[in-house]
Short mmCIF file of C-alpha atoms and ligand atoms in Angstrom, two decimals:
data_model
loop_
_atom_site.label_atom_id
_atom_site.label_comp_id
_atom_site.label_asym_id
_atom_site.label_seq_id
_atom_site.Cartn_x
_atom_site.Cartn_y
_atom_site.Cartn_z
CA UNK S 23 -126.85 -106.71 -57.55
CA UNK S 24 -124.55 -103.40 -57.78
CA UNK S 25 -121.46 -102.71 -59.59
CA UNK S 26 -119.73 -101.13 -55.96
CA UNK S 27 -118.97 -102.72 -52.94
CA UNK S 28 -120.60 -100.51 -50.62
CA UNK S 29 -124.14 -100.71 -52.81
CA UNK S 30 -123.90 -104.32 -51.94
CA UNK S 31 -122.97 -104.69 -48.42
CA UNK S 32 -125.53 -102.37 -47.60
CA UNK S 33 -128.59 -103.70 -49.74
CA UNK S 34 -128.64 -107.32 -49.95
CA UNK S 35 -131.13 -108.66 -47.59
CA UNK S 36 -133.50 -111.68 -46.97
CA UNK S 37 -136.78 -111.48 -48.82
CA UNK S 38 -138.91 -109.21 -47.22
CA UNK S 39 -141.97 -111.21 -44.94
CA UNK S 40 -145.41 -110.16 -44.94
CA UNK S 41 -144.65 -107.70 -41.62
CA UNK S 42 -143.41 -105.39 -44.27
CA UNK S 43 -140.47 -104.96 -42.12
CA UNK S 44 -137.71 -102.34 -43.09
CA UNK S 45 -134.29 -103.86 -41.43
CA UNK S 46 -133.71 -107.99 -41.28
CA UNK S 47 -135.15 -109.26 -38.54
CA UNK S 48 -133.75 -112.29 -36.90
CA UNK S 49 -135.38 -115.87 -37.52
CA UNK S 50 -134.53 -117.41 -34.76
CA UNK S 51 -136.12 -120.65 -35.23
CA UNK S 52 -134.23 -123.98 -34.92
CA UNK S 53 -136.50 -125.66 -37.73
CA UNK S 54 -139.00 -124.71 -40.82
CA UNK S 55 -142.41 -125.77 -41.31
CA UNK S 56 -143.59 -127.82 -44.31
CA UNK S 57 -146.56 -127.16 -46.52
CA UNK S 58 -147.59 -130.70 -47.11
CA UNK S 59 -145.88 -134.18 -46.42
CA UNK S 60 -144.59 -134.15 -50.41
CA UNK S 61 -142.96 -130.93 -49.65
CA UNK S 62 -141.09 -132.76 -46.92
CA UNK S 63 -140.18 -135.26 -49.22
CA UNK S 64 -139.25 -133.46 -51.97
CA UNK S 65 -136.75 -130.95 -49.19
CA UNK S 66 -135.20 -133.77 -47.94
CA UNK S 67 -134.82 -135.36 -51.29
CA UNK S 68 -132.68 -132.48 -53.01
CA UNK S 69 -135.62 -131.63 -55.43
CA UNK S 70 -136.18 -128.47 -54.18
CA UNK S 71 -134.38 -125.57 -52.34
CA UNK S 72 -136.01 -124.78 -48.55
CA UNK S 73 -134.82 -124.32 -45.42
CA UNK S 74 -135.79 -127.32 -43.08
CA UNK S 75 -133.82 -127.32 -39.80
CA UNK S 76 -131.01 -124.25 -39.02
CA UNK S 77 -128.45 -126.64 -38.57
CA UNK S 78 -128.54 -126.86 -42.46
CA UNK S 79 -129.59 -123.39 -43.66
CA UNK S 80 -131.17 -120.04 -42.45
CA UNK S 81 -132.17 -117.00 -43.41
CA UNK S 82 -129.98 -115.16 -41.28
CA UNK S 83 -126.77 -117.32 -42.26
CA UNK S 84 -128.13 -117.17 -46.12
CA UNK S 85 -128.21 -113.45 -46.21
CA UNK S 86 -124.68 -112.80 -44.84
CA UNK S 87 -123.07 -115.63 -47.22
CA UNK S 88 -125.04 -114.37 -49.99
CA UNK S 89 -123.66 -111.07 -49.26
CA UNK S 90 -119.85 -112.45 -48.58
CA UNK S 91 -120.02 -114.28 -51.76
CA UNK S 92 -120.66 -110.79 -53.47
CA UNK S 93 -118.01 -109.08 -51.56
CA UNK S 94 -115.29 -111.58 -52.07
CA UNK S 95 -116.43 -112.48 -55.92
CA UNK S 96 -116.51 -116.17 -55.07
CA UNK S 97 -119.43 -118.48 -56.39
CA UNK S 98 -120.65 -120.05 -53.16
CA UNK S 99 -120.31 -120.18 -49.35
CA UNK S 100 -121.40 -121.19 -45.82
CA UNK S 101 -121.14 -119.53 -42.49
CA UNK S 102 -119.44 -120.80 -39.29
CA UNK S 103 -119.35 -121.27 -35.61
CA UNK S 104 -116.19 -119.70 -35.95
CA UNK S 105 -112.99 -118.89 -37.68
CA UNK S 106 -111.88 -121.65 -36.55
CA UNK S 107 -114.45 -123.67 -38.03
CA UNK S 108 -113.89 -122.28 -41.46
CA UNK S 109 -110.24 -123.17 -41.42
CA UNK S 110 -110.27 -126.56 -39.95
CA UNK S 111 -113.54 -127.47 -42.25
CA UNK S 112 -111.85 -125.87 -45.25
CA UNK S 113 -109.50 -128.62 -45.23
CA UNK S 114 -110.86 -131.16 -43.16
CA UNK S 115 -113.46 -131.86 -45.97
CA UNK S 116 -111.09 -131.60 -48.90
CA UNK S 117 -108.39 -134.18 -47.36
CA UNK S 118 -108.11 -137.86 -46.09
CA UNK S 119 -105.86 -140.01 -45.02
CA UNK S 120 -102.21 -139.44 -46.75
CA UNK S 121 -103.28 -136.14 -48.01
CA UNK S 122 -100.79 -133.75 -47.40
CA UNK S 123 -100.83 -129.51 -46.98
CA UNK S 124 -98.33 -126.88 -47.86
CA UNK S 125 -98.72 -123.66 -45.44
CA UNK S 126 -97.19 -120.31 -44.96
CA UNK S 127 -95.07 -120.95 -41.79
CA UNK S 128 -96.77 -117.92 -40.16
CA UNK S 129 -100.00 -119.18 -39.95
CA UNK S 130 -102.98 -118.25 -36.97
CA UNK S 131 -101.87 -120.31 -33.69
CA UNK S 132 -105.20 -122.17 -33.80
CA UNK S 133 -104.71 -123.23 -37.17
CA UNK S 134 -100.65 -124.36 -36.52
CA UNK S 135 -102.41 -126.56 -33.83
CA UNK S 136 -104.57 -128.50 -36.29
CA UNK S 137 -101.47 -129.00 -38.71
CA UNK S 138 -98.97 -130.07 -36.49
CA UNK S 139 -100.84 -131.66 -33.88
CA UNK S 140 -104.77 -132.58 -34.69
CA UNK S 141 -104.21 -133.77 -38.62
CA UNK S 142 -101.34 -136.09 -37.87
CA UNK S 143 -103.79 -138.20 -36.00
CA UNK S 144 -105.21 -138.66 -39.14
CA UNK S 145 -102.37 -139.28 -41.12
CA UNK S 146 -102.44 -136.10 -42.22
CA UNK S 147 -98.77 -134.16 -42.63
CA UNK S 148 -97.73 -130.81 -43.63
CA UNK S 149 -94.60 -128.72 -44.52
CA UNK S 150 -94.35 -125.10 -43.66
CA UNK S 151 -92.37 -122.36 -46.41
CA UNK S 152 -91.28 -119.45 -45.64
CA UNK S 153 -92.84 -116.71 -47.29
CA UNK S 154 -90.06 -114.98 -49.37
CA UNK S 155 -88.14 -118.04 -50.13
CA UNK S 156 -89.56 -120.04 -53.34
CA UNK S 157 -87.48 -122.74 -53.18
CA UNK S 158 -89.17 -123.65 -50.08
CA UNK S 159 -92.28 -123.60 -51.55
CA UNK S 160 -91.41 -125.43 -54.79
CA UNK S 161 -89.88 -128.32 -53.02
CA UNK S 162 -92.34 -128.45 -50.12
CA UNK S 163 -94.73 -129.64 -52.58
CA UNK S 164 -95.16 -133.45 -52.54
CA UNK S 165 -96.73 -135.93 -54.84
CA UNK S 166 -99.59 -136.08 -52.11
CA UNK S 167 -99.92 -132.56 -51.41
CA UNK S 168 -103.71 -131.16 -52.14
CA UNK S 169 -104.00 -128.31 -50.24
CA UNK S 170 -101.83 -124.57 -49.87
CA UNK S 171 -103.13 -122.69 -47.20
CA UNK S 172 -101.97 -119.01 -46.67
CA UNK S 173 -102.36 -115.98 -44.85
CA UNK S 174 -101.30 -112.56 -45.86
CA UNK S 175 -100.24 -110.21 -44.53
CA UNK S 176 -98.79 -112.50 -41.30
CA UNK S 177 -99.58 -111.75 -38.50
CA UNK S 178 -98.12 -110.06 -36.24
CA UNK S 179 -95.44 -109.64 -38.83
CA UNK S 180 -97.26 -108.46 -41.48
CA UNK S 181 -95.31 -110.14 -44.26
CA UNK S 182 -96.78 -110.22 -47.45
CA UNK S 183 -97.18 -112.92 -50.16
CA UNK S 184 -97.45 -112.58 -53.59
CA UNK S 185 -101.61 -113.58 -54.30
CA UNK S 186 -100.75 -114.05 -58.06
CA UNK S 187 -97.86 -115.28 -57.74
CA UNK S 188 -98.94 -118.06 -55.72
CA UNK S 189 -102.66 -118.40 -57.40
CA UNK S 190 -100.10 -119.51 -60.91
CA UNK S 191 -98.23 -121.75 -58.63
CA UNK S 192 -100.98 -123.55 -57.33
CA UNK S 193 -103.03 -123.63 -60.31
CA UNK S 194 -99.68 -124.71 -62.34
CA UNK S 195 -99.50 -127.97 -59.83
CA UNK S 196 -103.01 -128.51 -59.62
CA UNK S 197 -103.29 -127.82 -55.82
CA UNK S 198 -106.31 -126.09 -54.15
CA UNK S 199 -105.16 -122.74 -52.84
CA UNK S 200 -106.82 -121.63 -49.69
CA UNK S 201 -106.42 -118.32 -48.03
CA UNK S 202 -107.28 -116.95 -44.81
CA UNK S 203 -108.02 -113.28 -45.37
CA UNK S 204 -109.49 -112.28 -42.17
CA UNK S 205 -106.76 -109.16 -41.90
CA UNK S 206 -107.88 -107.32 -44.94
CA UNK S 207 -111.12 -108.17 -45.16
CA UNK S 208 -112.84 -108.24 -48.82
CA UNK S 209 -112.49 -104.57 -48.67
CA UNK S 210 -109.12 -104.25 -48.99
CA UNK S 211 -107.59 -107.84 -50.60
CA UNK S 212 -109.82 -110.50 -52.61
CA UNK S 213 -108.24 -113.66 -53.17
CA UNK S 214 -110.45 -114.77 -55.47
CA UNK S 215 -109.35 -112.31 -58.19
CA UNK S 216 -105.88 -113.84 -57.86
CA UNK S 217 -106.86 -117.68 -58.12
CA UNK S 218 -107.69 -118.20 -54.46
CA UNK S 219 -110.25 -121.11 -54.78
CA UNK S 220 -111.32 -120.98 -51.14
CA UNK S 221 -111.29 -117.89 -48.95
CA UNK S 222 -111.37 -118.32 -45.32
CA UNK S 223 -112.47 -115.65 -42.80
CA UNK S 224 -113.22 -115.07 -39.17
CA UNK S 225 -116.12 -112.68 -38.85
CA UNK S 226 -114.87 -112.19 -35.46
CA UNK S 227 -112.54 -109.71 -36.23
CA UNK S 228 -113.07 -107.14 -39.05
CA UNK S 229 -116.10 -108.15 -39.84
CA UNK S 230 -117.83 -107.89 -36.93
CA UNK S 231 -115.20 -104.95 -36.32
CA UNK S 232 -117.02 -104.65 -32.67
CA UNK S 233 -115.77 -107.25 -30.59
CA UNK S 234 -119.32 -108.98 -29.98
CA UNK S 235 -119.48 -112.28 -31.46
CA UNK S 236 -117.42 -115.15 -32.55
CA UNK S 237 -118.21 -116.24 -36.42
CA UNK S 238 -116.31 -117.81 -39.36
CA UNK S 239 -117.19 -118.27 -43.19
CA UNK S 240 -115.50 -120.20 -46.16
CA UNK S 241 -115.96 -118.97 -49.78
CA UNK S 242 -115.29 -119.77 -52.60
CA UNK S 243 -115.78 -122.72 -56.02
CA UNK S 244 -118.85 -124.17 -55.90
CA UNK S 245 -117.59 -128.29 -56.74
CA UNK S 246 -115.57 -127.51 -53.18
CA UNK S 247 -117.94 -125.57 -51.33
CA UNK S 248 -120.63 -128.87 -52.03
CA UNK S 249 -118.18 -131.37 -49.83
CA UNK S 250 -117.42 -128.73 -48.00
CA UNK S 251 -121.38 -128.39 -47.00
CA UNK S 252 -122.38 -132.08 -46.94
CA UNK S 253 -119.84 -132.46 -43.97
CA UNK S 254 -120.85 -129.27 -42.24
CA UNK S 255 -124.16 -130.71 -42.44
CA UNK S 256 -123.60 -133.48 -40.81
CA UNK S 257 -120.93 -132.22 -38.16
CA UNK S 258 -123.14 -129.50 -36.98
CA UNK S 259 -120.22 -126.25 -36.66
CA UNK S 260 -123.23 -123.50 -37.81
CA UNK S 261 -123.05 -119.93 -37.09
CA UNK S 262 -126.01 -118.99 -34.76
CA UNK S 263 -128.54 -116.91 -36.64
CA UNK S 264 -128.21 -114.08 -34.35
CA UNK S 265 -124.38 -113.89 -34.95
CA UNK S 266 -124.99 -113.97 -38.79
CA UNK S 267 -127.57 -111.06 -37.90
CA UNK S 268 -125.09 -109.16 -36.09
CA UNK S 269 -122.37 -109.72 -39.14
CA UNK S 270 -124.47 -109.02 -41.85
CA UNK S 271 -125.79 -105.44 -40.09
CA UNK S 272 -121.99 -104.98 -39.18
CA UNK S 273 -120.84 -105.45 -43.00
CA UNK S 274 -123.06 -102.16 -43.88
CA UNK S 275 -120.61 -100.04 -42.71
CA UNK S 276 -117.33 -102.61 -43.58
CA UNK S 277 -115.80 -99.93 -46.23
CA UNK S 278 -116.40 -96.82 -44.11
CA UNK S 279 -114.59 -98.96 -41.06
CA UNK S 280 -111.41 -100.16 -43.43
CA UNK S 281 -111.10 -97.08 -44.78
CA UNK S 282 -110.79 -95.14 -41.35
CA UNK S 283 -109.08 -98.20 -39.68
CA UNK S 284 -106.69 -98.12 -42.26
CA UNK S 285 -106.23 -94.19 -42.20
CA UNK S 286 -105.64 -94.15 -38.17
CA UNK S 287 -102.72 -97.11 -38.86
CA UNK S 288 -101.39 -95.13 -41.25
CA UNK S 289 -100.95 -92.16 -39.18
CA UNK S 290 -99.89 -93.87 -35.99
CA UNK S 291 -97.44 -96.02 -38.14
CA UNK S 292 -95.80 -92.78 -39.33
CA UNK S 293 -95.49 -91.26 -36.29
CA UNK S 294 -94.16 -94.59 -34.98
CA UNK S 295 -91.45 -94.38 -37.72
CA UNK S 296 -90.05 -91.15 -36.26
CA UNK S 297 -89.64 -91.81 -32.70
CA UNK S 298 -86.51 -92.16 -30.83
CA UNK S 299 -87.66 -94.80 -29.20
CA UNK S 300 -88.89 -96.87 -31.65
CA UNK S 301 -86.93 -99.46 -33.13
CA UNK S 302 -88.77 -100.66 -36.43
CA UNK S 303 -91.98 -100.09 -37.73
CA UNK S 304 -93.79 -102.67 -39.64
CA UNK S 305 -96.77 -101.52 -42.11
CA UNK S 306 -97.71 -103.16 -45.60
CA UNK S 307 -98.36 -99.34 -46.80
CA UNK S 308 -94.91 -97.51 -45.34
CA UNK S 309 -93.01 -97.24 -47.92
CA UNK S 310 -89.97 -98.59 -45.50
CA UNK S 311 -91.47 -102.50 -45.98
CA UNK S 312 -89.55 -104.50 -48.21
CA UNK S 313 -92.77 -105.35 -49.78
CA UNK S 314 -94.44 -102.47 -50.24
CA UNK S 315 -94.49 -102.24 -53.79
CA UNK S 316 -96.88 -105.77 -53.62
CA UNK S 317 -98.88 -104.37 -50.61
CA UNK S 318 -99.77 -101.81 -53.40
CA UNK S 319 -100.50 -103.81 -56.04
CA UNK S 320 -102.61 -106.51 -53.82
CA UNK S 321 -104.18 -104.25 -51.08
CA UNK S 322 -106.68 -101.69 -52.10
CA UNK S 323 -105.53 -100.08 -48.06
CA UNK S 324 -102.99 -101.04 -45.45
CA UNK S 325 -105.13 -102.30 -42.89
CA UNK S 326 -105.39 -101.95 -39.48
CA UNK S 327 -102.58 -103.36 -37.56
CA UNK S 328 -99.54 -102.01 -37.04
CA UNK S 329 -96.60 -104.06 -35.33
CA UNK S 330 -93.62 -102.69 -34.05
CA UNK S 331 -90.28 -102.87 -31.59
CA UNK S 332 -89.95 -100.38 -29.08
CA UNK S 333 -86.29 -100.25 -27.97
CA UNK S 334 -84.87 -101.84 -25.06
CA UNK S 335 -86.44 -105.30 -26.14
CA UNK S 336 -88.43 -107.52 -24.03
CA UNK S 337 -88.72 -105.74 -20.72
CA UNK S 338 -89.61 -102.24 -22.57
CA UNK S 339 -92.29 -104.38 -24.68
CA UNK S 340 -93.81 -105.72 -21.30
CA UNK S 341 -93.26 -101.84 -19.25
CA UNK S 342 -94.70 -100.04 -22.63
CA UNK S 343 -98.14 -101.62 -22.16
CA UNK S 344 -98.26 -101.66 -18.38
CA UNK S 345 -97.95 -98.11 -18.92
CA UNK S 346 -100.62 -98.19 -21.61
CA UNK S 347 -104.27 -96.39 -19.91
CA UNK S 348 -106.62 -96.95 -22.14
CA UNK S 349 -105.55 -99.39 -25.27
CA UNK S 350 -107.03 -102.72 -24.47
CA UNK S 351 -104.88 -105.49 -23.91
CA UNK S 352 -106.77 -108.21 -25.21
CA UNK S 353 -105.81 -110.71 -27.59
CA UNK S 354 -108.59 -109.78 -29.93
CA UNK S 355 -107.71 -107.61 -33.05
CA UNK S 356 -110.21 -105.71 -35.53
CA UNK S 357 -112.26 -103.96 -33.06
CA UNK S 358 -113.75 -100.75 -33.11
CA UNK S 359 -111.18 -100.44 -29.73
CA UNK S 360 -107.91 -100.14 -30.18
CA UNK S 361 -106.15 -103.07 -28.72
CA UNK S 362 -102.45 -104.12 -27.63
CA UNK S 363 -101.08 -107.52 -27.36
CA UNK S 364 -97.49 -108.56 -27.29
CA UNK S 365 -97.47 -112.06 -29.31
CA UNK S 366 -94.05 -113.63 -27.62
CA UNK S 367 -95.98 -114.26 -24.77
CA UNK S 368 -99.65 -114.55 -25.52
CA UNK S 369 -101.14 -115.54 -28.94
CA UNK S 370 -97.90 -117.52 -30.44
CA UNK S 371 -96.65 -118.34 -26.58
CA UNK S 372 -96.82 -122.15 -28.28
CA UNK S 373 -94.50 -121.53 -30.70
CA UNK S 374 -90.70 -122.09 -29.82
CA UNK S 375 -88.54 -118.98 -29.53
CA UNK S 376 -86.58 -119.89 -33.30
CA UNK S 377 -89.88 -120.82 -34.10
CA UNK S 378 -91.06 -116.73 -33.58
CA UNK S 379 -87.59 -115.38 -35.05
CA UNK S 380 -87.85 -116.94 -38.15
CA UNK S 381 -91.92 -115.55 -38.48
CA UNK S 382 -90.57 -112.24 -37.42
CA UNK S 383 -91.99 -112.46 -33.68
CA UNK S 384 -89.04 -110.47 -32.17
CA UNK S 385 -89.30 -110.85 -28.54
CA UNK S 386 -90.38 -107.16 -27.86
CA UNK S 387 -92.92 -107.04 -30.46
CA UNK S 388 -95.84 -105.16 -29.95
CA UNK S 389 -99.06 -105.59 -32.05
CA UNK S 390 -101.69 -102.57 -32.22
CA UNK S 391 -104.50 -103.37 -33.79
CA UNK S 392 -105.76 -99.60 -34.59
CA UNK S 393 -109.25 -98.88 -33.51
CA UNK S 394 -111.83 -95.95 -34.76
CA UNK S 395 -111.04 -93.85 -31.69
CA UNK S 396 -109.84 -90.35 -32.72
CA UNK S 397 -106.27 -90.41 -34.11
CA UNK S 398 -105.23 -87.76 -31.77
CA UNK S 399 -106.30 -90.05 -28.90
CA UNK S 400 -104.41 -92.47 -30.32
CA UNK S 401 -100.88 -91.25 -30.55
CA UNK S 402 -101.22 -89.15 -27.41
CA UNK S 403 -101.81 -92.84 -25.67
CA UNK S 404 -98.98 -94.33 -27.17
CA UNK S 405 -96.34 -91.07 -26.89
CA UNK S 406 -97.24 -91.39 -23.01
CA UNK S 407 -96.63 -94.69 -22.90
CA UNK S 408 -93.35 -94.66 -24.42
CA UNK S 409 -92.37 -91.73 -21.78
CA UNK S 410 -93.89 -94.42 -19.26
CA UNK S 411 -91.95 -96.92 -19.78
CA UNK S 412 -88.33 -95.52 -20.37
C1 PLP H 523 -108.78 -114.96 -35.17
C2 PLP H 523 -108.24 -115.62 -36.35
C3 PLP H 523 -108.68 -116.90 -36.72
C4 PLP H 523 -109.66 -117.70 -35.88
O1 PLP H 523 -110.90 -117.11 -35.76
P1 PLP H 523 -111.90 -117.36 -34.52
O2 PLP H 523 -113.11 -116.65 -34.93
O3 PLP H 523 -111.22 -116.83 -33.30
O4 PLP H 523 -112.09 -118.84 -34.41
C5 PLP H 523 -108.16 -117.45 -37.87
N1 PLP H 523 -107.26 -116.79 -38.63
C6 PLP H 523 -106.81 -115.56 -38.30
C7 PLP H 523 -105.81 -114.89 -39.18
C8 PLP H 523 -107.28 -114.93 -37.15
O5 PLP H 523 -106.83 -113.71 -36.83
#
């Protein structure tokens, strides 16, 4: 529709009904009524494009994958139960028995569980690389290998792989590159443009950016996204149309959110970098990570997380946000809230300890995901809880 981003996320919308209704309103209606019995024959049939039961299509879901499409420049797409949903379907639908997938060892705990222990029920193996190390990647490839799957930045370790890089590779081999870019959002990283030929997301996070609803989407070529739908169809994971309601209003203000998510991490991550008590700062936009010279050249902003050590390792972790008042500890990131987790012993608690060292999960890690509270607020929270927890 528009050249911009913003122009887009704001204005595309269903077809307006004959209520002459400003805003989208929500259809929630489990099925559609047909015209005529050839009608129904001709839906069912293919022939012609129609919603008949929500299971299948919406307008709800159909507006916010419309607009997702736009925002990520990918041809086609479908919305999900969850993020979850996107990434196990992604693959699930692309693979069979034998298949085999190459992954960035760093990968969301939910989706190492369906590698290592829900695919191999199915014959189904993988090898993890590590993400600076090429020869890992080169030989991890197999004669049945058919799918990379990636995230970057990591999280929480924020690591950073190169998209082109790794678009050439794949496309060089013939593999189908997959990458979950629910950190950056489509605001500040699209996959796509770098040879991505699925993009995975949970809405959950940035997209929703309020901590209401759990959601999913996968993006991307159209000969994928068809399998892709004909076993969504039939296995049922659809995103309720009042979740796609509440994404689709939420992406309106996605660049205005990015931008001043990314602007309060910044800040905080400086201030971070000149503490006393802080040990390391991780940030893809400091200019102390080793990668921030591809952060810039892949990442339109740094995003809003910001990971770091606070001295005095484990225990200090664990007494820094005790003494935290009003971050929320949750393990949910990409909300309007700032929020606090410490990954050792909550979100990648599965993973052995080498397991964490060698993703960067030190064991007195903390994770901020940086919220759209004032910045002032902010680093007065986190200064006290330093002094807190000495
Ligand atoms: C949260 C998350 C998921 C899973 O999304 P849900 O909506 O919780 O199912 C997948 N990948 C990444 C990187 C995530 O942060």
């Amino acid at each position: 529709m528009f050249e911009n981003f913003e122009s887009d996320a704001v204005r595309i919308q269903t077809e307006r009904t004959a209520q002459r209704e400003h805003s989208t309103p929500l259809f929630m209606t489990s099925s559609f009524i047909f015209d005529d019995a050839e009608q129904a024959r001709a839906l069912f049939a293919d022939e012609i494009q129609g919603n008949i039961y929500t299971r299948f299509s919406n307008p709800n879901n159909d507006e916010l994958v419309e607009k997702l499409c736009r925002l990520e420049k990918t041809e086609d797409g479908l919305a999900t139960a969850s993020g979850m949903a996107a990434v196990f379907i992604s693959m699930f639908a692309l693979l069979k028995t034998g298949d085999h997938v190459l992954a960035s060892r760093s990968v969301f705990g939910s989706t190492h569980q369906v590698l290592t222990q829900i695919f191999p029920r199915f014959n189904i193996d993988h090898t993890y690389a590590d993400i600076g190390k090429v020869e890992e990647w080169e030989n991890g490839v197999k004669p049945n290998t058919k799918i990379v799957f990636i995230e970057t930045p990591s999280n929480p370790a924020l690591d950073i792989i190169d998209l082109k890089w790794i678009g050439e590779f794949c496309k060089k081999r013939n593999l189908i590159l997959i990458v979950d870019n629910c950190f950056c959002t489509p605001y500040i990283q699209r996959p796509s443009e770098w040879g991505a030929d699925l993009v995975v997301h949970s809405g959950t996070k940035f997209l929703d950016g309020q901590g209401r609803v759990i959601a999913g989407a996968v993006l991307g070529r159209k000969d994928l996204m068809k399998e892709i739908r004909f076993i969504a169809r039939a296995t049922g994971p659809s995103l309720s149309p009042m979740n796609s309601w509440i994404i689709s209003k939420s992406l309106e203000t996605l660049a205005i959110r990015m931008e001043r998510h990314s602007e309060n991490a910044t800040k905080l991550a400086e201030y971070l970098e000149k503490h006393p008590e802080i040990e390391f700062v991780r940030y893809p936009f400091l200019k102390s990570h080793p990668q921030y010279e591809l952060a810039k050249k892949q990442m339109k902003l740094g995003g809003g997380v910001v990971s770091f050590v606070v001295k005095g390792g484990l225990d200090r972790g664990r007494k820094f946000l005790d003494a935290l008042k009003w971050f929320s500890l949750t393990a949910n990131l990409g909300d309007s809230r700032t929020t606090a987790t410490h990954p050792a012993s909550t979100t990648h608690s599965k993973l052995k300890e080498e397991e964490r060292v060698v993703v960067g999960i030190l064991p007195g890690l903390i994770r901020v995901s940086v919220g759209l509270e004032h910045i002032d607020d902010i680093i007065a929270e986190v200064d006290q809880a330093l002094l807190g927890s000495k």
